[in-house]
XYZ file of C-alpha atoms in Angstrom:
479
model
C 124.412 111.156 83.006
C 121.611 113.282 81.733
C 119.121 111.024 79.328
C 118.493 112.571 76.091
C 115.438 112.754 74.870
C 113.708 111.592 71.586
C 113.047 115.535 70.849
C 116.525 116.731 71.631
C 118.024 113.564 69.346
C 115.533 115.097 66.422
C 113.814 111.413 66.595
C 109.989 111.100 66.525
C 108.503 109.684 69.336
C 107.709 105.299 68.278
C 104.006 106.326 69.990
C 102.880 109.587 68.892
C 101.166 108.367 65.961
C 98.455 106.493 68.708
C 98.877 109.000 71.307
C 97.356 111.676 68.587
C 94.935 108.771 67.916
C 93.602 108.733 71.583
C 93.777 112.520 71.891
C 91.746 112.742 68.584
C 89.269 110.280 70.276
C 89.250 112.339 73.730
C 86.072 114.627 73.307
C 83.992 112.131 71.677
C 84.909 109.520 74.985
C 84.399 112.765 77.411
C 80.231 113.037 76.398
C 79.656 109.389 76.592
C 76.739 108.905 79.031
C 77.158 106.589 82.557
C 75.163 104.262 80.114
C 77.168 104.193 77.893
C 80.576 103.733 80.049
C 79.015 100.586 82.079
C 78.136 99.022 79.128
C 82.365 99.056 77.994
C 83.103 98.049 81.642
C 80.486 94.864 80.971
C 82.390 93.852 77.796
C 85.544 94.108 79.817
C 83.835 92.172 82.652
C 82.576 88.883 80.170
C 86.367 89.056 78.591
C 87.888 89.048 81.689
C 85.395 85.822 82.933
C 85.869 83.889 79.621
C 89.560 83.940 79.869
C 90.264 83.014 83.376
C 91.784 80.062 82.251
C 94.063 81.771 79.873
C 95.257 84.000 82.807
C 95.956 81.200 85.056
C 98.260 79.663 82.187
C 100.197 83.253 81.745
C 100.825 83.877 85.351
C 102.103 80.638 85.900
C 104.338 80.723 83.093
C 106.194 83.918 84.598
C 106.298 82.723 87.931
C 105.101 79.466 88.838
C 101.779 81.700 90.282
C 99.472 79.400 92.038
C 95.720 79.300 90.056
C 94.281 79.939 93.712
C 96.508 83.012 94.223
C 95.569 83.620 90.807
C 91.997 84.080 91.491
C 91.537 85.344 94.537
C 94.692 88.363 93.863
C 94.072 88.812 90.566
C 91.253 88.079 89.347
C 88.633 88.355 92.095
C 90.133 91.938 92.932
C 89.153 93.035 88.637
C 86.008 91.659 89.323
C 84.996 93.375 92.469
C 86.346 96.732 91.109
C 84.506 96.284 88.071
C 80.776 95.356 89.648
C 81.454 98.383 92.085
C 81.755 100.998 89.366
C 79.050 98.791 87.365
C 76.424 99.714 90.246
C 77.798 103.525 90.963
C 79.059 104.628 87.628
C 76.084 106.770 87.687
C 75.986 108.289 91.063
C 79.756 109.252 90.845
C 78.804 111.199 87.549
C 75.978 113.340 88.624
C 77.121 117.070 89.153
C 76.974 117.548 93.254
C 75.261 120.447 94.588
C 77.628 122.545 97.083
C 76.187 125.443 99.229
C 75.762 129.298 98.134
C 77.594 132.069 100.601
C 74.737 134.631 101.727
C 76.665 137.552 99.721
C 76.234 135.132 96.146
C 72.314 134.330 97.412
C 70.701 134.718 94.164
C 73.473 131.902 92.617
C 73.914 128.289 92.908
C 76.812 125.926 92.581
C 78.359 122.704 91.668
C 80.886 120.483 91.180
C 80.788 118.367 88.163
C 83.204 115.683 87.364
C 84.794 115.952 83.698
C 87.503 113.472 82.421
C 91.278 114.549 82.610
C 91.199 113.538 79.202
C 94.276 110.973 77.554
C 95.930 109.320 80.783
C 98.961 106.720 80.826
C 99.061 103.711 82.779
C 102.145 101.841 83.403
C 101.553 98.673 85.632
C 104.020 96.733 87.737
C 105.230 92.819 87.544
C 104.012 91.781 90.816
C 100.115 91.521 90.900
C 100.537 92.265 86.826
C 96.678 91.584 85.914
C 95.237 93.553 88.354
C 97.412 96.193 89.124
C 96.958 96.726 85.380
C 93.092 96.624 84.571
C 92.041 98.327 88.548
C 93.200 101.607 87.534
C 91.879 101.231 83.956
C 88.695 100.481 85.353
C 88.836 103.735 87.175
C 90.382 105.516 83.841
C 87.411 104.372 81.591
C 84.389 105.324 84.032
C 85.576 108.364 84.496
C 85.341 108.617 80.410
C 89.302 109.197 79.557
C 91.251 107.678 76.745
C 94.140 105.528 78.023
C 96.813 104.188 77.314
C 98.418 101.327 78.963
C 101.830 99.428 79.387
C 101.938 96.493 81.421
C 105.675 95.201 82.787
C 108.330 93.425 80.381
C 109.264 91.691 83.355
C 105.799 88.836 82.973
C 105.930 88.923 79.028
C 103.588 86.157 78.985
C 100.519 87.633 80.957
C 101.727 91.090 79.397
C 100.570 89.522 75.812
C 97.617 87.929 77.431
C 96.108 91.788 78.401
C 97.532 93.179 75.582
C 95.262 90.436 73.246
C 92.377 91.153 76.112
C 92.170 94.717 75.856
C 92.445 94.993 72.244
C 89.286 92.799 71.531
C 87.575 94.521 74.198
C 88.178 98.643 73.639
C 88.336 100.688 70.433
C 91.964 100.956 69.624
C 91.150 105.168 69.687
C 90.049 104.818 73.217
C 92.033 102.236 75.229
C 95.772 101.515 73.797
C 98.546 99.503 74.465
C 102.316 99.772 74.323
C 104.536 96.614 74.938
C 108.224 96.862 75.826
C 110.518 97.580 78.179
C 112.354 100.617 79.618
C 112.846 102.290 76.717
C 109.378 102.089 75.342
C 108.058 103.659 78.814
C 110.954 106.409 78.905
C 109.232 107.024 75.691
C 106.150 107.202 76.802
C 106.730 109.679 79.545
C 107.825 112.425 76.916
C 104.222 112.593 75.200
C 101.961 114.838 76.816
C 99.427 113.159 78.664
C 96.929 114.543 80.749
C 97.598 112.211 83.883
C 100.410 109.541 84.567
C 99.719 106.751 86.859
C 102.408 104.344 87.739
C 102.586 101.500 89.959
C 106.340 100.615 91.009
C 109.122 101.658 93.412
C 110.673 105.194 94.185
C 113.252 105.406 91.796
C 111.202 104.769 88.741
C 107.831 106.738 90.497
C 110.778 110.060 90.661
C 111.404 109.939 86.811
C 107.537 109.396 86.526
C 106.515 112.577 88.647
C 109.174 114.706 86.901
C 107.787 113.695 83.525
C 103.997 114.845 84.951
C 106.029 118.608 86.094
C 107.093 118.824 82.586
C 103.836 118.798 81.155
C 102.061 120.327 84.139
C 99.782 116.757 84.565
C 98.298 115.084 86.808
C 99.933 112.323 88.874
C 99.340 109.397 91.329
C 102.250 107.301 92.345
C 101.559 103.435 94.425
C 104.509 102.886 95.597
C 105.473 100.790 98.281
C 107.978 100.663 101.397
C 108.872 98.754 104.459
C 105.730 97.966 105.874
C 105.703 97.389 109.737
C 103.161 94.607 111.646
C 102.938 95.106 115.508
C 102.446 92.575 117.588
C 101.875 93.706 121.297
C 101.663 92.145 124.559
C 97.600 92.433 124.399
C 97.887 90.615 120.908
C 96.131 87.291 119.729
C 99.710 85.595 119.308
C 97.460 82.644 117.085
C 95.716 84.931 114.941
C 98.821 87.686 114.490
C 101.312 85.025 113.408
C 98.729 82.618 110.835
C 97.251 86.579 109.531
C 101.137 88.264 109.171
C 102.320 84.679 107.457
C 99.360 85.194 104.868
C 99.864 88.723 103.873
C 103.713 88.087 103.658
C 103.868 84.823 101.843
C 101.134 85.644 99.305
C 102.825 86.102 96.039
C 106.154 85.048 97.472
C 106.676 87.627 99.384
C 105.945 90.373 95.781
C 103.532 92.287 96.928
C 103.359 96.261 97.968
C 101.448 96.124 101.156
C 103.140 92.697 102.685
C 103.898 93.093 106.440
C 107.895 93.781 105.651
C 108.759 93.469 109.184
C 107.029 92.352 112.584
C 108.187 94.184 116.056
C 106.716 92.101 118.536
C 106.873 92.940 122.608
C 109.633 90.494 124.402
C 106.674 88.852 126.141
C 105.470 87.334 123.107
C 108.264 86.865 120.821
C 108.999 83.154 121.356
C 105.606 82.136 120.851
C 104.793 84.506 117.881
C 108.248 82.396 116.287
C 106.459 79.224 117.005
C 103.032 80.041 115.791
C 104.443 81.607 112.495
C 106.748 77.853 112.203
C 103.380 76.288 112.437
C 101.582 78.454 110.035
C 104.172 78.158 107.263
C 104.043 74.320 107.581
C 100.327 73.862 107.417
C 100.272 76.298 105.080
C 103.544 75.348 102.486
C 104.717 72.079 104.134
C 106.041 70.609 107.255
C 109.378 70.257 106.106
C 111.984 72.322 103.504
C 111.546 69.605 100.814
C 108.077 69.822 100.891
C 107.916 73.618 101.044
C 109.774 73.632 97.728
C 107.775 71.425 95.911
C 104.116 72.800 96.913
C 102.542 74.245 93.551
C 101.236 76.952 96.313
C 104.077 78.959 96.798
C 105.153 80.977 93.357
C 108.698 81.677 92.176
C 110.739 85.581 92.297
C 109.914 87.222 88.928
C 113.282 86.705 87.193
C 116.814 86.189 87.933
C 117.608 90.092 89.243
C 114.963 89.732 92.212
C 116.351 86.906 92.993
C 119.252 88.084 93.498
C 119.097 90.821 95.235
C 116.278 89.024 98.124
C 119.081 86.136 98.335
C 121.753 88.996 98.789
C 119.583 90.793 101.848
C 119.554 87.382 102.843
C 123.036 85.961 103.084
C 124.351 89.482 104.458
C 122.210 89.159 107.126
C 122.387 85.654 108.196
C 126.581 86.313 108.351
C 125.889 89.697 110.484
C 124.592 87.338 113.238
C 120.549 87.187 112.246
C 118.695 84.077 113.257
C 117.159 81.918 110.873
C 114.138 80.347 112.546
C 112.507 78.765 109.641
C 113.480 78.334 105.614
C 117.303 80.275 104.523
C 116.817 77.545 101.210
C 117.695 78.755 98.109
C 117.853 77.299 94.839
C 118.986 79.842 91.869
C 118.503 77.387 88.959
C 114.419 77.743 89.879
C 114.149 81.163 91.226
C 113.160 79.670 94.884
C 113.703 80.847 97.764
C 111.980 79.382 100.627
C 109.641 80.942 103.334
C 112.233 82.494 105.722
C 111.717 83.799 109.102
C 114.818 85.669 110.920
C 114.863 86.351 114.505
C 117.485 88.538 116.655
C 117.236 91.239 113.983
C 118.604 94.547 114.603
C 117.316 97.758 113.074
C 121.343 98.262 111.413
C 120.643 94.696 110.053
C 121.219 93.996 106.241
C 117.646 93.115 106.187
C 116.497 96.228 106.953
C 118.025 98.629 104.807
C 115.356 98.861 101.617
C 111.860 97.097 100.827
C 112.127 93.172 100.983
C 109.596 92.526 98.188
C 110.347 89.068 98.756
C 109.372 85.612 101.243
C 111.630 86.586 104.056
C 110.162 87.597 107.328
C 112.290 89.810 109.900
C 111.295 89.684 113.530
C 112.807 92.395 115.818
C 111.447 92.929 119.415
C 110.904 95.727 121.552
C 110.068 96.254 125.024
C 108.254 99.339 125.285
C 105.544 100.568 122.729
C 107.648 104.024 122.811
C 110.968 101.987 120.838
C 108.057 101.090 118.244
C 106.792 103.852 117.144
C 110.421 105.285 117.248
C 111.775 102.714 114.895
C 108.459 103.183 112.700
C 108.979 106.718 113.043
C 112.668 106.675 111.818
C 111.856 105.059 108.255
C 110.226 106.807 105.458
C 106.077 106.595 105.410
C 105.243 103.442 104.300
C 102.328 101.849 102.231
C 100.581 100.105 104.807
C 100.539 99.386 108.526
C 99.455 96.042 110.611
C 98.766 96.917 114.440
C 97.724 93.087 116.216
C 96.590 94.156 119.560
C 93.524 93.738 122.027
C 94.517 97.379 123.818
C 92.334 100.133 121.683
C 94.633 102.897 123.742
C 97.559 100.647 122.011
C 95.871 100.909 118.990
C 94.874 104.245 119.045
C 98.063 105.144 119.856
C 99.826 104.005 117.342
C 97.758 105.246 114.642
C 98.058 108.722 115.979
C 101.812 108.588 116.390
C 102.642 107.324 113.441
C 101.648 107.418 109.757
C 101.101 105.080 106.799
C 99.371 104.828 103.579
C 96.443 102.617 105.095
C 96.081 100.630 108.260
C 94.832 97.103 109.270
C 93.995 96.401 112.835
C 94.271 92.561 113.564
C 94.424 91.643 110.410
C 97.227 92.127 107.256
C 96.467 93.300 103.324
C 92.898 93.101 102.869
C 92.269 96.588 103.218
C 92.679 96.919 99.395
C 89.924 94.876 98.559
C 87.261 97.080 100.188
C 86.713 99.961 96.933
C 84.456 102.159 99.622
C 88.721 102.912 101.164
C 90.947 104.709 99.504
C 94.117 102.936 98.358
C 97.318 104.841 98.331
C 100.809 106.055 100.308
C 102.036 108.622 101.553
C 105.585 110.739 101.362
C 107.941 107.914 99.828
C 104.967 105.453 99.680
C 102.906 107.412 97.017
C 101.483 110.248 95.650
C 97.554 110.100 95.296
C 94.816 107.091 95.699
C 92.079 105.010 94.091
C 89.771 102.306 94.155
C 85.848 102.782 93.584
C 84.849 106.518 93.441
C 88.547 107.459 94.665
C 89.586 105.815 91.686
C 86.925 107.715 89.268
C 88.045 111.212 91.085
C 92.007 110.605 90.718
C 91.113 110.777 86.912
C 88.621 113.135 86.644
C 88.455 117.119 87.363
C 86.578 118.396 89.425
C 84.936 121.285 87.832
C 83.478 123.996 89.600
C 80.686 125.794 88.096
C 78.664 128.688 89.632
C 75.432 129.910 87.735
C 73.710 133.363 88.245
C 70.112 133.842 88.874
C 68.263 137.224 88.093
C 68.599 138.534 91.657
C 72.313 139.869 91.420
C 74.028 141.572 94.782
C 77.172 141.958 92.731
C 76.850 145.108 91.642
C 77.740 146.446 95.126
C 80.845 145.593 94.786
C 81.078 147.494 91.138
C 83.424 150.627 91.261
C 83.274 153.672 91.540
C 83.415 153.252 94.857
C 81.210 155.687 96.763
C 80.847 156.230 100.256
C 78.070 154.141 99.832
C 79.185 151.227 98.434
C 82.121 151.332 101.093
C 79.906 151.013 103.740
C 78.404 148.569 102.268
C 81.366 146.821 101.324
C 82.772 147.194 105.114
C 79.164 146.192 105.959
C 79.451 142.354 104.237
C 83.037 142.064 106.101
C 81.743 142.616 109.584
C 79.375 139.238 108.398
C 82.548 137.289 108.975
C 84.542 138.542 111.645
């Protein structure tokens, strides 16, 4: 069924009145100096430091977050993002110098970086403070007016940066919109000069077709079924207590988590019994105690529940191991740190993105099967290669592709701003972070100035034997 839109029903639009606002706002926010823009990201900086408390509190009380995940996911991640553009605002803003052609000697040229202008943000549930203020960190040094709509699915950290943003930013320059689908379908019909949404594939489609109807910029995070190998040349120890981090953090809820783990045959029983270990020192040493640690947070609401418990019971009756965890308890959203074994790629498991704490282990035997399974999904996010072999390693880069890549070790390659962070294919559309983040929402201008010493005229018709031969004459130059 075809949605109608707010136009077509003869409706206005709930948010063009502060969409015009921002747009009115635009050109003013485009001149501000690098001065200027560092001195808004410090005011967001001391808000976001004097409420850390507050944040802990709001997390927690839409998914029983840990305060330690808290900081170190959340908040630590703003923080970093924010002192990087703090110290390089400047630099990224200066006009670069590019190189003149011999037949345009008498010019020079540049590239100078102008904002993109009003830009929409609309931020996912999982990491919901900063996969919300990252990109507006980005949006704001690179001098754009914004708008912003955090998730409906963690209303009460959702009211925390609403409350945050509007004490920190002139309500002309940085908005937000509060509400659920319909409030972003509604968004997506006002003309905005970039979209950038954080989500799944479904949602990122209607998002990219809203961009082609206004001809707009647009960068998509996605996510996908992220693979960890484990070889035979592998630190078994260090693979199993790294892959248990990066796919436990958050309960599983997080875009880059190792999805799955194909480990070689060699090393399968032991990688088991290493990850066993980890979750107990890490959660508990037994399923009672696992459940009651305040460090391991809840699913977001009753929907992701069920739908990671569904994966989960299909599998587990299709013949799938359960080494560790299989708990569930509906009433609290739980569902324990699960590792399956004997999984085969036709497996329940297997068939979309987990986004949730349950940890499928299939083996291989030859690195070949690996990169064919790999190969057979759709790009995804992020990639996790635990091996000692750098032909292993190499190899599997080369022969395979994925948003961004860890080599013996799993998610932290987000937290470095001097990467890029983004997919690819299914996974995303676009990056950011540090100065990729200030060039996904800016333009990149290109501007060519003439000196007095002109060799245009050359080329000027009528076009005499003369200025044919001189015209075949720059050709030759480049063949």
């Amino acid at each position: 069924m075809r949605v109608v839109s707010m136009e077509e029903q003869g409706r206005k639009n709930p948010h063009q009145e502060t969409f015009e606002r921002l747009r009115a706002r635009r050109w003013d926010v485009a001149r501000t100096s690098a001065k200027e823009r560092v001195e808004k990201l410090r005011k967001l900086k001391r808000a976001v430091v004097e409420r850390r408390e507050a944040l802990y509190q709001a997390i927690h009380a839409d998914f029983r977050k840990p305060a330690a995940e808290v900081e170190t996911s959340e908040m630590l991640l703003v923080l970093m993002e924010l002192d990087h553009a703090i110290k390089h605002l400047s630099k990224w803003m200066k006009p670069r110098k590019v190189g003149t052609p011999v037949l345009l000697a008498g010019t020079r040229s540049e590239v100078r970086y102008e904002p993109k202008g009003v830009v929409l943000i609309i931020a996912p549930w999982n990491y919901p403070f900063q996969l919300t203020l990252s990109p507006l960190v980005a949006a704001v040094a690179a001098g754009n007016c914004v708008m912003v709509k955090p998730s409906e699915k963690t209303p009460h950290t959702s009211a925390f940066m609403a409350q945050l943003l509007r004490d920190v930013f002139d309500p002309s320059e940085v908005a937000v919109v509060e509400g659920g689908a319909q409030e972003s379908q509604a968004l997506l019909e006002l003309p905005f000069d970039h979209f950038f949404f954080t989500g799944g594939p479904r949602v990122g489609r209607k998002v990219m077709e809203a961009a082609a109807k206004h001809l707009a910029g647009v960068t998509l995070e996605l996510g996908g079924k992220s693979p960890a190998v484990v070889d035979e040349h592998a630190d078994v120890k260090a693979a199993a207590e790294r892959i248990t981090f990066g796919k436990f953090l958050n309960g599983g809820q997080t875009c880059v988590a190792p999805d799955y783990v194909l480990v070689h045959a060699s090393k399968e029983e032991e990688f088991l019994a290493k990850v066993r270990e980890t979750l107990e020192r890490f959660y508990g040493k037994t399923e009672e105690a696992r459940k009651a640690t305040p460090d391991f947070c809840r699913m977001v609401d009753e929907a992701q529940f069920a739908r990671v418990n569904g994966l989960l019971e299909r599998s587990v009756a299709s013949g799938v191991r359960v080494v560790v965890g299989g708990v569930v308890d509906a009433a609290s959203r739980y569902i324990a740190p699960t590792v399956l074994a004997d999984v085969k790629p036709e497996a329940p498991i297997m068939e979309e993105e987990i986004f949730g704490p349950v940890l499928p282990v299939l083996r291989y035997e030859q690195l070949d099967e690996a990169v064919r399974h790999i190969r057979a999904g759709t790009k995804p996010l992020a990639m996790y290669i635990f091996s000692q072999d750098k032909r292993a390693v190499d190899r599997l880069i080369s022969e395979t592709s994925a948003g961004g890549t860890c080599v013996n070790t799993s998610v932290v390659h987000l937290t470095n701003a001097d990467l890029p962070f983004g997919g690819i294919g299914e996974s995303g559309v676009g990056n950011y972070h540090g100065e990729y983040g200030f060039r996904t929402f800016s333009h990149e201008r290109a501007v060519l100035r003439q000196g007095p010493i002109a060799f245009l005229q050359t080329f000027f018709p009528p076009y005499t034997d003369k200025a044919k031969k001189m015209q075949r004459m720059a050709s030759r130059l480049f063949e």
